Amino acid sequence: MAWRVLGPVEVTDGQSGLIPLGGPKQVAVLALLLANAGRAVDTDVLVDQLWPDRPPEAGRKTVQAYVARLRRSLVEGGVPDQIRSTAAGYVLEPDPTDTDAARFERLIARARPVIETDPEAASTSFGEALGLWRGRPFENAHPTPMLDLEAARLSELRLVALEGHAESEIRAGRAWAVVAELRALVDDNPLREHSWTLLVLALYQSGRQAEALRAVGEIRLLLREELGVDPSRELRDAERAVLDHDAALDPPRRARGDGVPSQPRGRRKLGVVLAGAVVGIALIVGASLAVTAGGRDEGPRIGVRHLVPPGSTAAVAAGGAIWVLVPDASELVVFDPLSGERTVVSLAHRPSTLTAGLGSVWVASEADGHLLKFDARTQQLEREAGGLDLRGAVLAVGRDAVWVVRERRDAFVRIDPDDLTATPVDFSSRFPPVLPSVVADGDLLWGSNADIGRIMWLDPVGGEFGFAGDPRLGVHAARSVTASAGSVWFSQPTNGSISRVDAASGEVATTTEVGMQSGSGFWRLRQPYELAAGPGG
């Protein structure tokens, strides 16, 4: 039996072939359970994922019907029923050896530590991992935000495996065999500098010095035009080694007659040239991009980037630092946006969302109903309030209050920033929902309207609201909204872009692509999910 998600979602019994899984939404339910294997998924979460725009009234019953049909199909196909009901939803507990994604990750984890010491073994493991890949993950499932994120993570791991396989082949003396695949890799991912470094070394070891230097010039020009930066130290070191005909770049000698490979001349120095490989093949699941706002009529440009921890879900700028929320670890990771130096703040309650303002960072725990107030400069907990209804809540800090906006139309709560007392605000029912993101700018709240795919503004004092920008932004439209210096910014993951709304006129002023698209039209590498505005960027 096997569960497969690296391509179309498929289940096989190992004998009679594929088991019918139903339509795209029913397949998406199974895919969401597989993506969270071993962890319970609430039925409400499944509903929100399948219908993020406007869930139907019978959404829960429909999901329950999908699960019942999946169970019946699995049992009729000879597969043990591994979907277990919980108090709030469902959990799928497949054998890890039966899941292609889990095997894919294990093979990569096995290969990474031995690239330098045993390149033959590393190449074999990377090759096996890549052999499991059948296309875009969850290809036949109805698209959902959660599956998009998991597909992006797995796609990034595939790039890790491609680079690892190429480096292993280079270290094993078969550089000529990976030139074509590296060229295809940089064509599809033109800003991936480690891939360019490997291409330069592979070309040089294949006796193509001129092409190796031309490749360096190609990526140097691209980096300056796209980002305004110079190549990385790793790439510059490779260029210098090629120019110097450094013996460290010579291909390994053939194995001796006793079957033990001889140590190639300069092998240790080749490790120095490829020192960036350790970072280059890290299990990257996300990155923070520092985006310069630019002038009023200019689009943003990426300045620097940092890796963020696995499982990060939100970020804010406060106290001269970037605060990143890691719910599964119950942590805040605080890092300097320029140097990347970071500290970890442990939390007693599992966090669900955060925001910043009035000199503080505010963290909500949906499960426990706690609101935490941290000093943005000292990173110390100042005050804590419990007993709040924070289910599905997002936070926004205004001129003199913290606002809790929940999923229900009447669920606006004003929090006093000093003593954290909560006061419900009775707005008219004509206020549409404004999830999944809300930000305060002066006396106004700006949010992404999940029902109609629009950016909207709300005056919580005067009771008025309106819509910004045109046209409609789509199903996954504004994933995150933030505000800075008279502008409201929102991210659009499915379009791979960031847009700026002029807060005074309510018009979209600029839209800039920061995503990278593969040939299949699937956005990967840089999907702009969370935004955080700070001074100058």
mmCIF file with all atom_site columns, C-alpha atoms in Angstrom, residues 315-504:
data_model
loop_
_atom_site.group_PDB
_atom_site.id
_atom_site.type_symbol
_atom_site.label_atom_id
_atom_site.label_alt_id
_atom_site.label_comp_id
_atom_site.label_asym_id
_atom_site.label_entity_id
_atom_site.label_seq_id
_atom_site.pdbx_PDB_ins_code
_atom_site.Cartn_x
_atom_site.Cartn_y
_atom_site.Cartn_z
_atom_site.occupancy
_atom_site.B_iso_or_equiv
_atom_site.pdbx_formal_charge
_atom_site.auth_seq_id
_atom_site.auth_comp_id
_atom_site.auth_asym_id
_atom_site.auth_atom_id
_atom_site.pdbx_PDB_model_num
ATOM 1   C CA . ALA A 1 315 ? 5.547   38.480 11.162 1.00 0.00 ? 315 ALA A CA 1
ATOM 2   C CA . VAL A 1 316 ? 5.552   42.070 12.433 1.00 0.00 ? 316 VAL A CA 1
ATOM 3   C CA . ALA A 1 317 ? 8.140   44.842 12.614 1.00 0.00 ? 317 ALA A CA 1
ATOM 4   C CA . ALA A 1 318 ? 8.617   46.437 16.053 1.00 0.00 ? 318 ALA A CA 1
ATOM 5   C CA . GLY A 1 319 ? 11.420  47.839 18.174 1.00 0.00 ? 319 GLY A CA 1
ATOM 6   C CA . GLY A 1 320 ? 13.845  47.829 15.262 1.00 0.00 ? 320 GLY A CA 1
ATOM 7   C CA . ALA A 1 321 ? 13.423  44.067 14.838 1.00 0.00 ? 321 ALA A CA 1
ATOM 8   C CA . ILE A 1 322 ? 11.272  41.533 13.000 1.00 0.00 ? 322 ILE A CA 1
ATOM 9   C CA . TRP A 1 323 ? 9.110   39.319 15.211 1.00 0.00 ? 323 TRP A CA 1
ATOM 10  C CA . VAL A 1 324 ? 8.159   35.952 13.674 1.00 0.00 ? 324 VAL A CA 1
ATOM 11  C CA . LEU A 1 325 ? 5.453   33.719 15.123 1.00 0.00 ? 325 LEU A CA 1
ATOM 12  C CA . VAL A 1 326 ? 6.120   29.945 15.314 1.00 0.00 ? 326 VAL A CA 1
ATOM 13  C CA . PRO A 1 327 ? 2.905   28.416 16.758 1.00 0.00 ? 327 PRO A CA 1
ATOM 14  C CA . ASP A 1 328 ? 3.947   24.740 16.808 1.00 0.00 ? 328 ASP A CA 1
ATOM 15  C CA . ALA A 1 329 ? 7.017   25.588 18.902 1.00 0.00 ? 329 ALA A CA 1
ATOM 16  C CA . SER A 1 330 ? 5.125   28.168 21.047 1.00 0.00 ? 330 SER A CA 1
ATOM 17  C CA . GLU A 1 331 ? 7.846   30.678 20.245 1.00 0.00 ? 331 GLU A CA 1
ATOM 18  C CA . LEU A 1 332 ? 8.523   34.153 18.970 1.00 0.00 ? 332 LEU A CA 1
ATOM 19  C CA . VAL A 1 333 ? 11.750  34.478 16.974 1.00 0.00 ? 333 VAL A CA 1
ATOM 20  C CA . VAL A 1 334 ? 13.037  38.049 17.023 1.00 0.00 ? 334 VAL A CA 1
ATOM 21  C CA . PHE A 1 335 ? 15.776  39.013 14.575 1.00 0.00 ? 335 PHE A CA 1
ATOM 22  C CA . ASP A 1 336 ? 17.621  42.059 13.335 1.00 0.00 ? 336 ASP A CA 1
ATOM 23  C CA . PRO A 1 337 ? 16.403  42.672 9.754  1.00 0.00 ? 337 PRO A CA 1
ATOM 24  C CA . LEU A 1 338 ? 19.873  43.581 8.472  1.00 0.00 ? 338 LEU A CA 1
ATOM 25  C CA . SER A 1 339 ? 22.318  41.354 10.354 1.00 0.00 ? 339 SER A CA 1
ATOM 26  C CA . GLY A 1 340 ? 19.947  38.411 10.824 1.00 0.00 ? 340 GLY A CA 1
ATOM 27  C CA . GLU A 1 341 ? 20.991  38.048 14.501 1.00 0.00 ? 341 GLU A CA 1
ATOM 28  C CA . ARG A 1 342 ? 18.110  36.475 16.388 1.00 0.00 ? 342 ARG A CA 1
ATOM 29  C CA . THR A 1 343 ? 16.750  35.605 19.839 1.00 0.00 ? 343 THR A CA 1
ATOM 30  C CA . VAL A 1 344 ? 13.946  33.221 20.809 1.00 0.00 ? 344 VAL A CA 1
ATOM 31  C CA . VAL A 1 345 ? 11.114  34.146 23.194 1.00 0.00 ? 345 VAL A CA 1
ATOM 32  C CA . SER A 1 346 ? 9.322   31.107 24.643 1.00 0.00 ? 346 SER A CA 1
ATOM 33  C CA . LEU A 1 347 ? 5.571   31.344 25.284 1.00 0.00 ? 347 LEU A CA 1
ATOM 34  C CA . ALA A 1 348 ? 3.444   29.568 27.882 1.00 0.00 ? 348 ALA A CA 1
ATOM 35  C CA . HIS A 1 349 ? 0.442   29.473 25.550 1.00 0.00 ? 349 HIS A CA 1
ATOM 36  C CA . ARG A 1 350 ? 0.334   28.260 21.958 1.00 0.00 ? 350 ARG A CA 1
ATOM 37  C CA . PRO A 1 351 ? 0.095   31.488 19.910 1.00 0.00 ? 351 PRO A CA 1
ATOM 38  C CA . SER A 1 352 ? -2.253  31.971 16.968 1.00 0.00 ? 352 SER A CA 1
ATOM 39  C CA . THR A 1 353 ? -1.596  35.523 15.755 1.00 0.00 ? 353 THR A CA 1
ATOM 40  C CA . LEU A 1 354 ? 0.332   38.685 16.558 1.00 0.00 ? 354 LEU A CA 1
ATOM 41  C CA . THR A 1 355 ? 0.515   42.377 15.744 1.00 0.00 ? 355 THR A CA 1
ATOM 42  C CA . ALA A 1 356 ? 2.549   45.410 16.807 1.00 0.00 ? 356 ALA A CA 1
ATOM 43  C CA . GLY A 1 357 ? 1.867   48.993 17.824 1.00 0.00 ? 357 GLY A CA 1
ATOM 44  C CA . LEU A 1 358 ? 2.011   51.537 20.652 1.00 0.00 ? 358 LEU A CA 1
ATOM 45  C CA . GLY A 1 359 ? 5.527   50.380 21.476 1.00 0.00 ? 359 GLY A CA 1
ATOM 46  C CA . SER A 1 360 ? 4.435   46.794 22.085 1.00 0.00 ? 360 SER A CA 1
ATOM 47  C CA . VAL A 1 361 ? 4.039   43.437 20.372 1.00 0.00 ? 361 VAL A CA 1
ATOM 48  C CA . TRP A 1 362 ? 0.667   41.784 20.988 1.00 0.00 ? 362 TRP A CA 1
ATOM 49  C CA . VAL A 1 363 ? 0.240   37.996 20.797 1.00 0.00 ? 363 VAL A CA 1
ATOM 50  C CA . ALA A 1 364 ? -3.089  36.163 20.919 1.00 0.00 ? 364 ALA A CA 1
ATOM 51  C CA . SER A 1 365 ? -3.614  32.553 21.921 1.00 0.00 ? 365 SER A CA 1
ATOM 52  C CA . GLU A 1 366 ? -6.815  31.369 20.263 1.00 0.00 ? 366 GLU A CA 1
ATOM 53  C CA . ALA A 1 367 ? -6.933  28.050 22.124 1.00 0.00 ? 367 ALA A CA 1
ATOM 54  C CA . ASP A 1 368 ? -6.398  29.505 25.616 1.00 0.00 ? 368 ASP A CA 1
ATOM 55  C CA . GLY A 1 369 ? -8.061  32.908 25.215 1.00 0.00 ? 369 GLY A CA 1
ATOM 56  C CA . HIS A 1 370 ? -4.956  34.803 26.351 1.00 0.00 ? 370 HIS A CA 1
ATOM 57  C CA . LEU A 1 371 ? -3.625  38.126 25.054 1.00 0.00 ? 371 LEU A CA 1
ATOM 58  C CA . LEU A 1 372 ? 0.045   38.905 25.755 1.00 0.00 ? 372 LEU A CA 1
ATOM 59  C CA . LYS A 1 373 ? 1.702   42.334 25.649 1.00 0.00 ? 373 LYS A CA 1
ATOM 60  C CA . PHE A 1 374 ? 5.493   42.427 25.079 1.00 0.00 ? 374 PHE A CA 1
ATOM 61  C CA . ASP A 1 375 ? 7.721   45.484 25.275 1.00 0.00 ? 375 ASP A CA 1
ATOM 62  C CA . ALA A 1 376 ? 9.020   45.864 21.695 1.00 0.00 ? 376 ALA A CA 1
ATOM 63  C CA . ARG A 1 377 ? 12.457  47.084 22.815 1.00 0.00 ? 377 ARG A CA 1
ATOM 64  C CA . THR A 1 378 ? 13.256  44.830 25.786 1.00 0.00 ? 378 THR A CA 1
ATOM 65  C CA . GLN A 1 379 ? 11.280  41.830 24.447 1.00 0.00 ? 379 GLN A CA 1
ATOM 66  C CA . GLN A 1 380 ? 9.931   41.276 27.980 1.00 0.00 ? 380 GLN A CA 1
ATOM 67  C CA . LEU A 1 381 ? 6.332   40.279 28.791 1.00 0.00 ? 381 LEU A CA 1
ATOM 68  C CA . GLU A 1 382 ? 4.603   43.363 30.273 1.00 0.00 ? 382 GLU A CA 1
ATOM 69  C CA . ARG A 1 383 ? 1.017   42.256 30.811 1.00 0.00 ? 383 ARG A CA 1
ATOM 70  C CA . GLU A 1 384 ? -1.301  39.330 30.174 1.00 0.00 ? 384 GLU A CA 1
ATOM 71  C CA . ALA A 1 385 ? -5.086  39.003 29.982 1.00 0.00 ? 385 ALA A CA 1
ATOM 72  C CA . GLY A 1 386 ? -7.088  35.765 29.973 1.00 0.00 ? 386 GLY A CA 1
ATOM 73  C CA . GLY A 1 387 ? -10.655 34.648 29.487 1.00 0.00 ? 387 GLY A CA 1
ATOM 74  C CA . LEU A 1 388 ? -11.045 36.328 26.075 1.00 0.00 ? 388 LEU A CA 1
ATOM 75  C CA . ASP A 1 389 ? -12.947 34.874 23.125 1.00 0.00 ? 389 ASP A CA 1
ATOM 76  C CA . LEU A 1 390 ? -10.176 34.834 20.493 1.00 0.00 ? 390 LEU A CA 1
ATOM 77  C CA . ARG A 1 391 ? -11.552 32.120 18.225 1.00 0.00 ? 391 ARG A CA 1
ATOM 78  C CA . GLY A 1 392 ? -10.575 32.957 14.663 1.00 0.00 ? 392 GLY A CA 1
ATOM 79  C CA . ALA A 1 393 ? -9.412  36.401 15.788 1.00 0.00 ? 393 ALA A CA 1
ATOM 80  C CA . VAL A 1 394 ? -6.994  38.782 14.136 1.00 0.00 ? 394 VAL A CA 1
ATOM 81  C CA . LEU A 1 395 ? -5.429  41.781 15.898 1.00 0.00 ? 395 LEU A CA 1
ATOM 82  C CA . ALA A 1 396 ? -4.855  45.395 14.907 1.00 0.00 ? 396 ALA A CA 1
ATOM 83  C CA . VAL A 1 397 ? -3.377  48.278 16.919 1.00 0.00 ? 397 VAL A CA 1
ATOM 84  C CA . GLY A 1 398 ? -4.913  51.702 16.348 1.00 0.00 ? 398 GLY A CA 1
ATOM 85  C CA . ARG A 1 399 ? -4.102  55.163 17.637 1.00 0.00 ? 399 ARG A CA 1
ATOM 86  C CA . ASP A 1 400 ? -5.284  54.424 21.174 1.00 0.00 ? 400 ASP A CA 1
ATOM 87  C CA . ALA A 1 401 ? -6.603  50.860 21.240 1.00 0.00 ? 401 ALA A CA 1
ATOM 88  C CA . VAL A 1 402 ? -5.956  47.258 20.286 1.00 0.00 ? 402 VAL A CA 1
ATOM 89  C CA . TRP A 1 403 ? -8.726  45.796 18.152 1.00 0.00 ? 403 TRP A CA 1
ATOM 90  C CA . VAL A 1 404 ? -9.717  42.132 18.140 1.00 0.00 ? 404 VAL A CA 1
ATOM 91  C CA . VAL A 1 405 ? -11.657 41.250 14.989 1.00 0.00 ? 405 VAL A CA 1
ATOM 92  C CA . ARG A 1 406 ? -13.255 37.817 15.015 1.00 0.00 ? 406 ARG A CA 1
ATOM 93  C CA . GLU A 1 407 ? -14.961 35.807 12.310 1.00 0.00 ? 407 GLU A CA 1
ATOM 94  C CA . ARG A 1 408 ? -18.494 36.813 13.277 1.00 0.00 ? 408 ARG A CA 1
ATOM 95  C CA . ARG A 1 409 ? -19.916 40.038 11.904 1.00 0.00 ? 409 ARG A CA 1
ATOM 96  C CA . ASP A 1 410 ? -20.587 41.466 15.389 1.00 0.00 ? 410 ASP A CA 1
ATOM 97  C CA . ALA A 1 411 ? -17.272 40.406 16.892 1.00 0.00 ? 411 ALA A CA 1
ATOM 98  C CA . PHE A 1 412 ? -15.269 43.637 17.172 1.00 0.00 ? 412 PHE A CA 1
ATOM 99  C CA . VAL A 1 413 ? -13.661 44.042 20.598 1.00 0.00 ? 413 VAL A CA 1
ATOM 100 C CA . ARG A 1 414 ? -11.713 47.092 21.816 1.00 0.00 ? 414 ARG A CA 1
ATOM 101 C CA . ILE A 1 415 ? -8.805  46.318 24.167 1.00 0.00 ? 415 ILE A CA 1
ATOM 102 C CA . ASP A 1 416 ? -7.435  49.056 26.412 1.00 0.00 ? 416 ASP A CA 1
ATOM 103 C CA . PRO A 1 417 ? -3.672  49.048 25.745 1.00 0.00 ? 417 PRO A CA 1
ATOM 104 C CA . ASP A 1 418 ? -2.795  49.797 29.397 1.00 0.00 ? 418 ASP A CA 1
ATOM 105 C CA . ASP A 1 419 ? -4.888  47.456 31.532 1.00 0.00 ? 419 ASP A CA 1
ATOM 106 C CA . LEU A 1 420 ? -6.050  45.099 28.700 1.00 0.00 ? 420 LEU A CA 1
ATOM 107 C CA . THR A 1 421 ? -9.727  45.406 29.618 1.00 0.00 ? 421 THR A CA 1
ATOM 108 C CA . ALA A 1 422 ? -11.974 44.269 26.765 1.00 0.00 ? 422 ALA A CA 1
ATOM 109 C CA . THR A 1 423 ? -15.044 46.183 25.532 1.00 0.00 ? 423 THR A CA 1
ATOM 110 C CA . PRO A 1 424 ? -17.253 44.708 22.755 1.00 0.00 ? 424 PRO A CA 1
ATOM 111 C CA . VAL A 1 425 ? -18.226 47.246 20.101 1.00 0.00 ? 425 VAL A CA 1
ATOM 112 C CA . ASP A 1 426 ? -21.704 46.854 18.635 1.00 0.00 ? 426 ASP A CA 1
ATOM 113 C CA . PHE A 1 427 ? -21.248 47.557 14.942 1.00 0.00 ? 427 PHE A CA 1
ATOM 114 C CA . SER A 1 428 ? -24.079 47.316 12.459 1.00 0.00 ? 428 SER A CA 1
ATOM 115 C CA . SER A 1 429 ? -24.566 43.957 10.761 1.00 0.00 ? 429 SER A CA 1
ATOM 116 C CA . ARG A 1 430 ? -23.803 45.665 7.462  1.00 0.00 ? 430 ARG A CA 1
ATOM 117 C CA . PHE A 1 431 ? -20.114 45.268 8.273  1.00 0.00 ? 431 PHE A CA 1
ATOM 118 C CA . PRO A 1 432 ? -18.895 42.383 6.124  1.00 0.00 ? 432 PRO A CA 1
ATOM 119 C CA . PRO A 1 433 ? -16.273 39.943 7.426  1.00 0.00 ? 433 PRO A CA 1
ATOM 120 C CA . VAL A 1 434 ? -12.689 41.223 7.191  1.00 0.00 ? 434 VAL A CA 1
ATOM 121 C CA . LEU A 1 435 ? -10.528 38.155 7.567  1.00 0.00 ? 435 LEU A CA 1
ATOM 122 C CA . PRO A 1 436 ? -7.848  36.873 7.280  1.00 0.00 ? 436 PRO A CA 1
ATOM 123 C CA . SER A 1 437 ? -5.896  40.087 7.929  1.00 0.00 ? 437 SER A CA 1
ATOM 124 C CA . VAL A 1 438 ? -6.583  43.453 9.573  1.00 0.00 ? 438 VAL A CA 1
ATOM 125 C CA . VAL A 1 439 ? -4.275  46.415 10.176 1.00 0.00 ? 439 VAL A CA 1
ATOM 126 C CA . ALA A 1 440 ? -4.844  49.807 11.809 1.00 0.00 ? 440 ALA A CA 1
ATOM 127 C CA . ASP A 1 441 ? -3.665  53.047 10.210 1.00 0.00 ? 441 ASP A CA 1
ATOM 128 C CA . GLY A 1 442 ? -4.494  56.064 12.343 1.00 0.00 ? 442 GLY A CA 1
ATOM 129 C CA . ASP A 1 443 ? -8.217  55.956 13.123 1.00 0.00 ? 443 ASP A CA 1
ATOM 130 C CA . LEU A 1 444 ? -9.055  53.463 10.371 1.00 0.00 ? 444 LEU A CA 1
ATOM 131 C CA . LEU A 1 445 ? -8.910  49.698 10.181 1.00 0.00 ? 445 LEU A CA 1
ATOM 132 C CA . TRP A 1 446 ? -7.932  48.132 6.844  1.00 0.00 ? 446 TRP A CA 1
ATOM 133 C CA . GLY A 1 447 ? -8.706  44.499 6.124  1.00 0.00 ? 447 GLY A CA 1
ATOM 134 C CA . SER A 1 448 ? -8.992  41.855 3.453  1.00 0.00 ? 448 SER A CA 1
ATOM 135 C CA . ASN A 1 449 ? -12.621 40.933 2.859  1.00 0.00 ? 449 ASN A CA 1
ATOM 136 C CA . ALA A 1 450 ? -12.718 37.161 2.538  1.00 0.00 ? 450 ALA A CA 1
ATOM 137 C CA . ASP A 1 451 ? -16.279 37.136 1.190  1.00 0.00 ? 451 ASP A CA 1
ATOM 138 C CA . ILE A 1 452 ? -15.841 39.292 -1.892 1.00 0.00 ? 452 ILE A CA 1
ATOM 139 C CA . GLY A 1 453 ? -12.079 39.407 -2.413 1.00 0.00 ? 453 GLY A CA 1
ATOM 140 C CA . ARG A 1 454 ? -11.654 43.147 -1.793 1.00 0.00 ? 454 ARG A CA 1
ATOM 141 C CA . ILE A 1 455 ? -9.583  45.440 0.412  1.00 0.00 ? 455 ILE A CA 1
ATOM 142 C CA . MET A 1 456 ? -11.817 47.501 2.692  1.00 0.00 ? 456 MET A CA 1
ATOM 143 C CA . TRP A 1 457 ? -11.473 50.256 5.272  1.00 0.00 ? 457 TRP A CA 1
ATOM 144 C CA . LEU A 1 458 ? -13.511 50.559 8.472  1.00 0.00 ? 458 LEU A CA 1
ATOM 145 C CA . ASP A 1 459 ? -14.027 53.487 10.827 1.00 0.00 ? 459 ASP A CA 1
ATOM 146 C CA . PRO A 1 460 ? -14.638 51.775 14.187 1.00 0.00 ? 460 PRO A CA 1
ATOM 147 C CA . VAL A 1 461 ? -15.687 55.056 15.815 1.00 0.00 ? 461 VAL A CA 1
ATOM 148 C CA . GLY A 1 462 ? -17.957 56.523 13.144 1.00 0.00 ? 462 GLY A CA 1
ATOM 149 C CA . GLY A 1 463 ? -19.338 53.165 12.028 1.00 0.00 ? 463 GLY A CA 1
ATOM 150 C CA . GLU A 1 464 ? -18.543 53.657 8.346  1.00 0.00 ? 464 GLU A CA 1
ATOM 151 C CA . PHE A 1 465 ? -16.756 51.435 5.850  1.00 0.00 ? 465 PHE A CA 1
ATOM 152 C CA . GLY A 1 466 ? -15.756 51.414 2.185  1.00 0.00 ? 466 GLY A CA 1
ATOM 153 C CA . PHE A 1 467 ? -13.795 49.473 -0.403 1.00 0.00 ? 467 PHE A CA 1
ATOM 154 C CA . ALA A 1 468 ? -10.381 50.226 -1.899 1.00 0.00 ? 468 ALA A CA 1
ATOM 155 C CA . GLY A 1 469 ? -8.970  49.343 -5.253 1.00 0.00 ? 469 GLY A CA 1
ATOM 156 C CA . ASP A 1 470 ? -10.375 47.691 -8.310 1.00 0.00 ? 470 ASP A CA 1
ATOM 157 C CA . PRO A 1 471 ? -10.850 45.064 -9.653 1.00 0.00 ? 471 PRO A CA 1
ATOM 158 C CA . ARG A 1 472 ? -11.773 42.179 -7.350 1.00 0.00 ? 472 ARG A CA 1
ATOM 159 C CA . LEU A 1 473 ? -8.688  40.461 -5.994 1.00 0.00 ? 473 LEU A CA 1
ATOM 160 C CA . GLY A 1 474 ? -9.756  36.815 -6.179 1.00 0.00 ? 474 GLY A CA 1
ATOM 161 C CA . VAL A 1 475 ? -10.256 33.839 -3.869 1.00 0.00 ? 475 VAL A CA 1
ATOM 162 C CA . HIS A 1 476 ? -6.885  33.845 -2.108 1.00 0.00 ? 476 HIS A CA 1
ATOM 163 C CA . ALA A 1 477 ? -6.535  37.569 -2.758 1.00 0.00 ? 477 ALA A CA 1
ATOM 164 C CA . ALA A 1 478 ? -5.229  39.595 0.147  1.00 0.00 ? 478 ALA A CA 1
ATOM 165 C CA . ARG A 1 479 ? -3.438  37.120 2.365  1.00 0.00 ? 479 ARG A CA 1
ATOM 166 C CA . SER A 1 480 ? -1.868  39.838 4.506  1.00 0.00 ? 480 SER A CA 1
ATOM 167 C CA . VAL A 1 481 ? -2.446  43.570 4.919  1.00 0.00 ? 481 VAL A CA 1
ATOM 168 C CA . THR A 1 482 ? -0.092  46.096 6.511  1.00 0.00 ? 482 THR A CA 1
ATOM 169 C CA . ALA A 1 483 ? 0.213   49.886 6.595  1.00 0.00 ? 483 ALA A CA 1
ATOM 170 C CA . SER A 1 484 ? 3.062   52.390 6.572  1.00 0.00 ? 484 SER A CA 1
ATOM 171 C CA . ALA A 1 485 ? 3.532   56.087 5.782  1.00 0.00 ? 485 ALA A CA 1
ATOM 172 C CA . GLY A 1 486 ? 0.150   56.703 4.199  1.00 0.00 ? 486 GLY A CA 1
ATOM 173 C CA . SER A 1 487 ? 0.135   53.476 2.208  1.00 0.00 ? 487 SER A CA 1
ATOM 174 C CA . VAL A 1 488 ? -1.619  50.169 2.727  1.00 0.00 ? 488 VAL A CA 1
ATOM 175 C CA . TRP A 1 489 ? 0.155   47.092 1.355  1.00 0.00 ? 489 TRP A CA 1
ATOM 176 C CA . PHE A 1 490 ? -1.373  43.699 0.659  1.00 0.00 ? 490 PHE A CA 1
ATOM 177 C CA . SER A 1 491 ? 0.062   40.398 -0.560 1.00 0.00 ? 491 SER A CA 1
ATOM 178 C CA . GLN A 1 492 ? -1.449  38.147 -3.217 1.00 0.00 ? 492 GLN A CA 1
ATOM 179 C CA . PRO A 1 493 ? 0.172   34.685 -3.053 1.00 0.00 ? 493 PRO A CA 1
ATOM 180 C CA . THR A 1 494 ? -1.648  33.252 -6.057 1.00 0.00 ? 494 THR A CA 1
ATOM 181 C CA . ASN A 1 495 ? -0.471  36.191 -8.177 1.00 0.00 ? 495 ASN A CA 1
ATOM 182 C CA . GLY A 1 496 ? 3.011   36.227 -6.627 1.00 0.00 ? 496 GLY A CA 1
ATOM 183 C CA . SER A 1 497 ? 2.709   39.972 -6.040 1.00 0.00 ? 497 SER A CA 1
ATOM 184 C CA . ILE A 1 498 ? 2.612   42.809 -3.495 1.00 0.00 ? 498 ILE A CA 1
ATOM 185 C CA . SER A 1 499 ? 0.374   45.831 -4.102 1.00 0.00 ? 499 SER A CA 1
ATOM 186 C CA . ARG A 1 500 ? 0.274   49.288 -2.532 1.00 0.00 ? 500 ARG A CA 1
ATOM 187 C CA . VAL A 1 501 ? -2.967  51.197 -1.915 1.00 0.00 ? 501 VAL A CA 1
ATOM 188 C CA . ASP A 1 502 ? -2.832  54.964 -1.442 1.00 0.00 ? 502 ASP A CA 1
ATOM 189 C CA . ALA A 1 503 ? -4.622  55.383 1.898  1.00 0.00 ? 503 ALA A CA 1
ATOM 190 C CA . ALA A 1 504 ? -5.936  58.840 0.973  1.00 0.00 ? 504 ALA A CA 1
#
